mmCIF file of C-alpha atoms in Angstrom:
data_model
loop_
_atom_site.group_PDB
_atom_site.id
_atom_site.type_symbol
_atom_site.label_atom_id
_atom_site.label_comp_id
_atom_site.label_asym_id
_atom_site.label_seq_id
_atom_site.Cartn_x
_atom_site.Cartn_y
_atom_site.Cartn_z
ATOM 1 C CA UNK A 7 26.576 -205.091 -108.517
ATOM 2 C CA UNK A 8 28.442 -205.313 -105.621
ATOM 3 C CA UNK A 9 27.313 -206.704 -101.987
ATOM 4 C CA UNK A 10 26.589 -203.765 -99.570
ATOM 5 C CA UNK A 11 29.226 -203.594 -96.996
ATOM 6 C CA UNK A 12 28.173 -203.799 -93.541
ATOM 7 C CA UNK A 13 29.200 -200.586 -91.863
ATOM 8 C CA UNK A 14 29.281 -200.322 -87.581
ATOM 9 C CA UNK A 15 26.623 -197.964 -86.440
ATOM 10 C CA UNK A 16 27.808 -196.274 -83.000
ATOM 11 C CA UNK A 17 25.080 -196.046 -80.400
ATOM 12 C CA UNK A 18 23.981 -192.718 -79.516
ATOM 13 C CA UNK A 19 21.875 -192.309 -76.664
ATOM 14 C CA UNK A 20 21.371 -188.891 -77.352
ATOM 15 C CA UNK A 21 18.812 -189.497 -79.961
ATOM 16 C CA UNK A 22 16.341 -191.167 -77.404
ATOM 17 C CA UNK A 23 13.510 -189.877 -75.528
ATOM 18 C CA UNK A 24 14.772 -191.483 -72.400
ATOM 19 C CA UNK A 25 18.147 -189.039 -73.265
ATOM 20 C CA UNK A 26 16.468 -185.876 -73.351
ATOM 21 C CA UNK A 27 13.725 -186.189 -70.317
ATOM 22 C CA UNK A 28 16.530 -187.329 -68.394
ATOM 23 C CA UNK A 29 19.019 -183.886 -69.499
ATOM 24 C CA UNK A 30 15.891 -181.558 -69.609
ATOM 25 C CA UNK A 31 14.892 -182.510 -66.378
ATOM 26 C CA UNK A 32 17.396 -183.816 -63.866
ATOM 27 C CA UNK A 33 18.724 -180.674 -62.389
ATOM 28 C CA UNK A 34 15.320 -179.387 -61.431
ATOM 29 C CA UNK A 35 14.599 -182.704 -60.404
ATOM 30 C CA UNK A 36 17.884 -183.375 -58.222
ATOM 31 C CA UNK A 37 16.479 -179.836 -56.866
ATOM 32 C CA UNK A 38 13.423 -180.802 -55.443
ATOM 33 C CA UNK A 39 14.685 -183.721 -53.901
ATOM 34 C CA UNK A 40 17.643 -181.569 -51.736
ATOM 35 C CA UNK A 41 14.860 -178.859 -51.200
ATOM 36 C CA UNK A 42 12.299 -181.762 -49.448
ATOM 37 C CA UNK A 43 13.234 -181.399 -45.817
ATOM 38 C CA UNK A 44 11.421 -185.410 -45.363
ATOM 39 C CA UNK A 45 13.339 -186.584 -48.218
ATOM 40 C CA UNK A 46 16.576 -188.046 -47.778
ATOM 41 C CA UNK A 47 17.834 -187.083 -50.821
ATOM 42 C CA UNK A 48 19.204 -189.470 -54.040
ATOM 43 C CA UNK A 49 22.005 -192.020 -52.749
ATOM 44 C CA UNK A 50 25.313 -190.855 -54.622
ATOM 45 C CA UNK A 51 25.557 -193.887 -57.181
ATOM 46 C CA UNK A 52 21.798 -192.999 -58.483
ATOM 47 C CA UNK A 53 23.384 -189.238 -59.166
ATOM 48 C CA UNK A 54 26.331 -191.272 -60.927
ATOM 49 C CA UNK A 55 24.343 -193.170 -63.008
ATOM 50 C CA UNK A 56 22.297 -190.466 -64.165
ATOM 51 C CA UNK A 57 25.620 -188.219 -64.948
ATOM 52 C CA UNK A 58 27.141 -190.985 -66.529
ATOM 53 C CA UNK A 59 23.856 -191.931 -68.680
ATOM 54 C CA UNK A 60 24.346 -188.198 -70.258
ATOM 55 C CA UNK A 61 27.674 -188.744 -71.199
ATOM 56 C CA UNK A 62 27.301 -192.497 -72.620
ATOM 57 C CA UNK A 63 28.222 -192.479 -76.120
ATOM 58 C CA UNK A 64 28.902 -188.543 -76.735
ATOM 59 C CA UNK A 65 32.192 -187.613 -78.422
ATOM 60 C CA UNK A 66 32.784 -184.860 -76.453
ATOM 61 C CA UNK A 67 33.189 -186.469 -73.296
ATOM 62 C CA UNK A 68 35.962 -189.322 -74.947
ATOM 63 C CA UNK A 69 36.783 -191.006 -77.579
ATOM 64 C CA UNK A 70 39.162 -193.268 -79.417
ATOM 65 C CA UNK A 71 40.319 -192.981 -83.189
ATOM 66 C CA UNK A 72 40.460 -195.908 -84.835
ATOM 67 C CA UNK A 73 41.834 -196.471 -88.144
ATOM 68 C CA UNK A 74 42.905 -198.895 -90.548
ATOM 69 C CA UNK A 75 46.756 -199.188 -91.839
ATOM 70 C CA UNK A 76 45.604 -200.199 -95.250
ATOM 71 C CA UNK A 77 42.918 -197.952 -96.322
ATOM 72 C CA UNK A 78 43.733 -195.198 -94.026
ATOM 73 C CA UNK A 79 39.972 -195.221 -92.846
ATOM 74 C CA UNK A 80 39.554 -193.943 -89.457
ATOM 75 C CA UNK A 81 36.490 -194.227 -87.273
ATOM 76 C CA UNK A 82 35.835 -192.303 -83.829
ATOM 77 C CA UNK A 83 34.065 -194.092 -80.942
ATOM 78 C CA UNK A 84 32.762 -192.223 -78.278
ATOM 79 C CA UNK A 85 33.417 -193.870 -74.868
ATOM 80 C CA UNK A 86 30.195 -195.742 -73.014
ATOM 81 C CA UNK A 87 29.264 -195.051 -69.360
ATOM 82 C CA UNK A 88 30.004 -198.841 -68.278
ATOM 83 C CA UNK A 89 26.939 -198.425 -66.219
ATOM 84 C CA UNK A 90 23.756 -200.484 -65.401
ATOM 85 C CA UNK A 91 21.102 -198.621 -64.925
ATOM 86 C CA UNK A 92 19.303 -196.423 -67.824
ATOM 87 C CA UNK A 93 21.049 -197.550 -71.256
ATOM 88 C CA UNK A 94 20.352 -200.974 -72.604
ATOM 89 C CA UNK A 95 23.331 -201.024 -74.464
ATOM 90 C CA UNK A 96 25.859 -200.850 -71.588
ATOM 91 C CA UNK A 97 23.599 -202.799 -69.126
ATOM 92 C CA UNK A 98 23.355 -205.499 -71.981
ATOM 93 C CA UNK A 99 27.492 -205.650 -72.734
ATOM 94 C CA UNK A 100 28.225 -205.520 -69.098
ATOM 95 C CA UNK A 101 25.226 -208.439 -68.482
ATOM 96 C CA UNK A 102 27.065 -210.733 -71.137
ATOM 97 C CA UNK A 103 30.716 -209.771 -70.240
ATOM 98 C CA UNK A 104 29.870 -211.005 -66.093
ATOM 99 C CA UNK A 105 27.874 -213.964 -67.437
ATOM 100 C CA UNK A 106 30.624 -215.509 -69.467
ATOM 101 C CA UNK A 107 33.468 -214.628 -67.056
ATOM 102 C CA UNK A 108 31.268 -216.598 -64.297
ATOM 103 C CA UNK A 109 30.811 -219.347 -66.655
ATOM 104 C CA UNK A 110 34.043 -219.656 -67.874
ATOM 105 C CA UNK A 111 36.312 -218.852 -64.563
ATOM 106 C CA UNK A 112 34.006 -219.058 -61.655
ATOM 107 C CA UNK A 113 31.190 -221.607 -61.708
ATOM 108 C CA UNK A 114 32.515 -225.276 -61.888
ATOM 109 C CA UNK A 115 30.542 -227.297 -64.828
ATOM 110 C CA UNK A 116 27.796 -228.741 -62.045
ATOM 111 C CA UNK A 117 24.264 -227.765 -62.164
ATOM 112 C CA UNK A 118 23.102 -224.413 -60.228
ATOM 113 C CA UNK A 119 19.951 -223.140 -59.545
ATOM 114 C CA UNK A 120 18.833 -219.427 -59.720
ATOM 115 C CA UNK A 121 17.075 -217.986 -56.396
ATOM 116 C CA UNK A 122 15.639 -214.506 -56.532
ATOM 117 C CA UNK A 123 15.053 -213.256 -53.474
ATOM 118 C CA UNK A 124 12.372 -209.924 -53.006
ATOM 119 C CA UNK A 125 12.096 -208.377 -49.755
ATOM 120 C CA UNK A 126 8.914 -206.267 -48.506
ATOM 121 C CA UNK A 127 8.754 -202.585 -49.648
ATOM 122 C CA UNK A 128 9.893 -200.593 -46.710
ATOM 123 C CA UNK A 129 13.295 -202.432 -46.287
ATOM 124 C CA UNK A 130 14.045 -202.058 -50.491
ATOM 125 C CA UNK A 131 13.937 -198.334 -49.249
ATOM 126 C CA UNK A 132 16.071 -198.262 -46.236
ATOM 127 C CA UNK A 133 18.426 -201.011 -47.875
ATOM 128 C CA UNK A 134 18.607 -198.449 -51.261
ATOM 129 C CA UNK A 135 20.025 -195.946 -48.770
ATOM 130 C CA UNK A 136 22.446 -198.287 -46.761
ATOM 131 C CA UNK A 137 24.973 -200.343 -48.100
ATOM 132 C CA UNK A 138 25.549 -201.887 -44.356
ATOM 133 C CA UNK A 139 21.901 -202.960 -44.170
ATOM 134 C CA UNK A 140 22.216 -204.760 -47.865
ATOM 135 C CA UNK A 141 24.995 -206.396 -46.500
ATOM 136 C CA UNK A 142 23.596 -207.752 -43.632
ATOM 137 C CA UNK A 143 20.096 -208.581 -45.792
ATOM 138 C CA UNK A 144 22.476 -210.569 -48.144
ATOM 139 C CA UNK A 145 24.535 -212.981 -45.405
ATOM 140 C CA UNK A 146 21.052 -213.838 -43.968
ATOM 141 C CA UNK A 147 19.923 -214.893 -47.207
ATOM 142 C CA UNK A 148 22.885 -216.585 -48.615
ATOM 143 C CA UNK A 149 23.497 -218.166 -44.960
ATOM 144 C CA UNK A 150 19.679 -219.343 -45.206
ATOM 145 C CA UNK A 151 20.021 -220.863 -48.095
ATOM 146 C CA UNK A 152 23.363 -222.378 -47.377
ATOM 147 C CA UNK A 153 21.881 -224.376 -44.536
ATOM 148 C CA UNK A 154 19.299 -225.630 -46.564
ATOM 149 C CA UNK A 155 21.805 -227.613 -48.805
ATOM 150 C CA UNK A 156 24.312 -228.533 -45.443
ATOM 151 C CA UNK A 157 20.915 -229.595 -44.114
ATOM 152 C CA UNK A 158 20.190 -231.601 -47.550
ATOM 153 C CA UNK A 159 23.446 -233.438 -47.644
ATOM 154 C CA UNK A 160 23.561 -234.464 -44.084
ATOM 155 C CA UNK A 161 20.645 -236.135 -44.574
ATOM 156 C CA UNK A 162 22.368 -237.742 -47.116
ATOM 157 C CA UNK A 163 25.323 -239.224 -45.133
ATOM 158 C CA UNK A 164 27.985 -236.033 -45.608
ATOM 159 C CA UNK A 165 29.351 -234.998 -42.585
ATOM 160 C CA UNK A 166 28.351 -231.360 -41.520
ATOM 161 C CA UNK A 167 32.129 -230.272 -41.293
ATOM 162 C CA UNK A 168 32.917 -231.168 -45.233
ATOM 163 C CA UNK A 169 29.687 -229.709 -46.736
ATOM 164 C CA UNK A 170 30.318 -226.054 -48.307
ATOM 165 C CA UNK A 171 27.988 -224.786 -50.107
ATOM 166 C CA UNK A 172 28.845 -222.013 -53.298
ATOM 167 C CA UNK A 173 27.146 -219.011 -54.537
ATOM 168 C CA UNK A 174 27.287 -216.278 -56.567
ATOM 169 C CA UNK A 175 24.882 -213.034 -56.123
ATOM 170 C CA UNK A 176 23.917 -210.386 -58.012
ATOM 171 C CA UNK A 177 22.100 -207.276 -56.870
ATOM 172 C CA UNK A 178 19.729 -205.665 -58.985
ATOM 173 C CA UNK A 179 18.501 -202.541 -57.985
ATOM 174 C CA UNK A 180 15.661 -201.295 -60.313
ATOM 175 C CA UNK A 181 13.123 -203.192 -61.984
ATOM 176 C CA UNK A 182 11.857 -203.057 -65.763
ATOM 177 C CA UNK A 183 10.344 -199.532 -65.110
ATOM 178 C CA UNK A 184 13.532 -198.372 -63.773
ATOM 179 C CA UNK A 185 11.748 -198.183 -60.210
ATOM 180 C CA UNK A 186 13.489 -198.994 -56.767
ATOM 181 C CA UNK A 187 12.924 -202.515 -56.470
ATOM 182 C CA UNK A 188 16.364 -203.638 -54.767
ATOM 183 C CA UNK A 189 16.480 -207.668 -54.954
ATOM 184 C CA UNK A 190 19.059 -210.279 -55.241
ATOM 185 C CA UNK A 191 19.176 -213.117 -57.630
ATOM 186 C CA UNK A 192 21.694 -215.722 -55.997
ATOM 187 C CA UNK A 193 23.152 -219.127 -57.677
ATOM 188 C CA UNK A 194 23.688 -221.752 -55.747
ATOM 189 C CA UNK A 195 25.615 -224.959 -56.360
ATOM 190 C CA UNK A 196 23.057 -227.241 -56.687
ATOM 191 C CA UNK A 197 24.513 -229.234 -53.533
ATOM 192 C CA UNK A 198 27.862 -228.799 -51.469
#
């Protein structure tokens, strides 16, 4: 008897209970949000990422046809949002894709170290809503930081003017429960 050939399995988000609360309910829900005169509304790239979640992986918004010169097999495969918030599947390829690239191109070979930085409630909100304000929230952390390490390796003999310190951050904007929970995980050169 043969060996069972291993056969690719496309994703399809569509089958998931996450897939169908989200398409039953986000029109009503977008609704209520532009109908609350307090509320300010969704930010544009949450609105995105929902649209984009309900067309992740469904042939009938893209697709490519694949197919194989030999035994004339063909295979379709829908296109994937790219996106990071509500599909594990994208959020994971995209993770892995930016990890190696920083490994491989970005980040000499000298050890880092990981800093994830929370701020208090009320700023994740107003933050969520203003890309200026993350902006500013990030220099003061990354220029905090920074002088912690100028401050380490002048007290090691390095003159102020030659120490630069390196860093990489990412911004996460939900947490596991896809809640608000805007933070920043920086690396750091672990020195100047």
């Amino acid at each position: 008897m043969a060996p069972a050939v291993a056969t690719y399995e496309p994703r399809d988000p569509s089958r998931t209970v996450l897939y169908h609360v989200i398409a039953d309910h986000l029109e009503t829900f977008l609704a209520s949000c532009e109908a609350d005169p307090d509320a300010p509304g969704l930010p544009a790239y949450v609105q995105r990422e929902f649209y984009d979640y309900l067309q992740c992986g469904i042939l009938a918004h893209g697709f490519l046809r694949l197919g194989c010169d030999t035994c004339k097999h063909e295979l379709l495969l829908a296109f994937s949002c790219k996106r990071r918030g509500f599909w594990p599947s994208c959020a994971g390829r995209r993770m892995a894709q930016m990890a190696a690239h920083l490994v491989e191109c970005v980040i000499p070979w000298v050890p880092t170290r990981q800093w994830v930085v929370s701020v208090p409630l009320p700023l994740r909100y107003w933050m969520a809503a203003s890309q200026d304000l993350t902006a500013t929230v990030h220099t003061i952390i990354r220029t905090t930081i920074g002088q912690y390490y100028i401050n380490q390796a002048v007290a090691r003999g390095i003159e102020r003017q030659q120490a630069h310190p390196g860093a990489v951050t990412l911004i996460q904007r939900f947490g596991s429960a896809i809640n608000l929970n805007l933070h920043f995980h920086v690396i750091f050169l672990e020195g100047v």
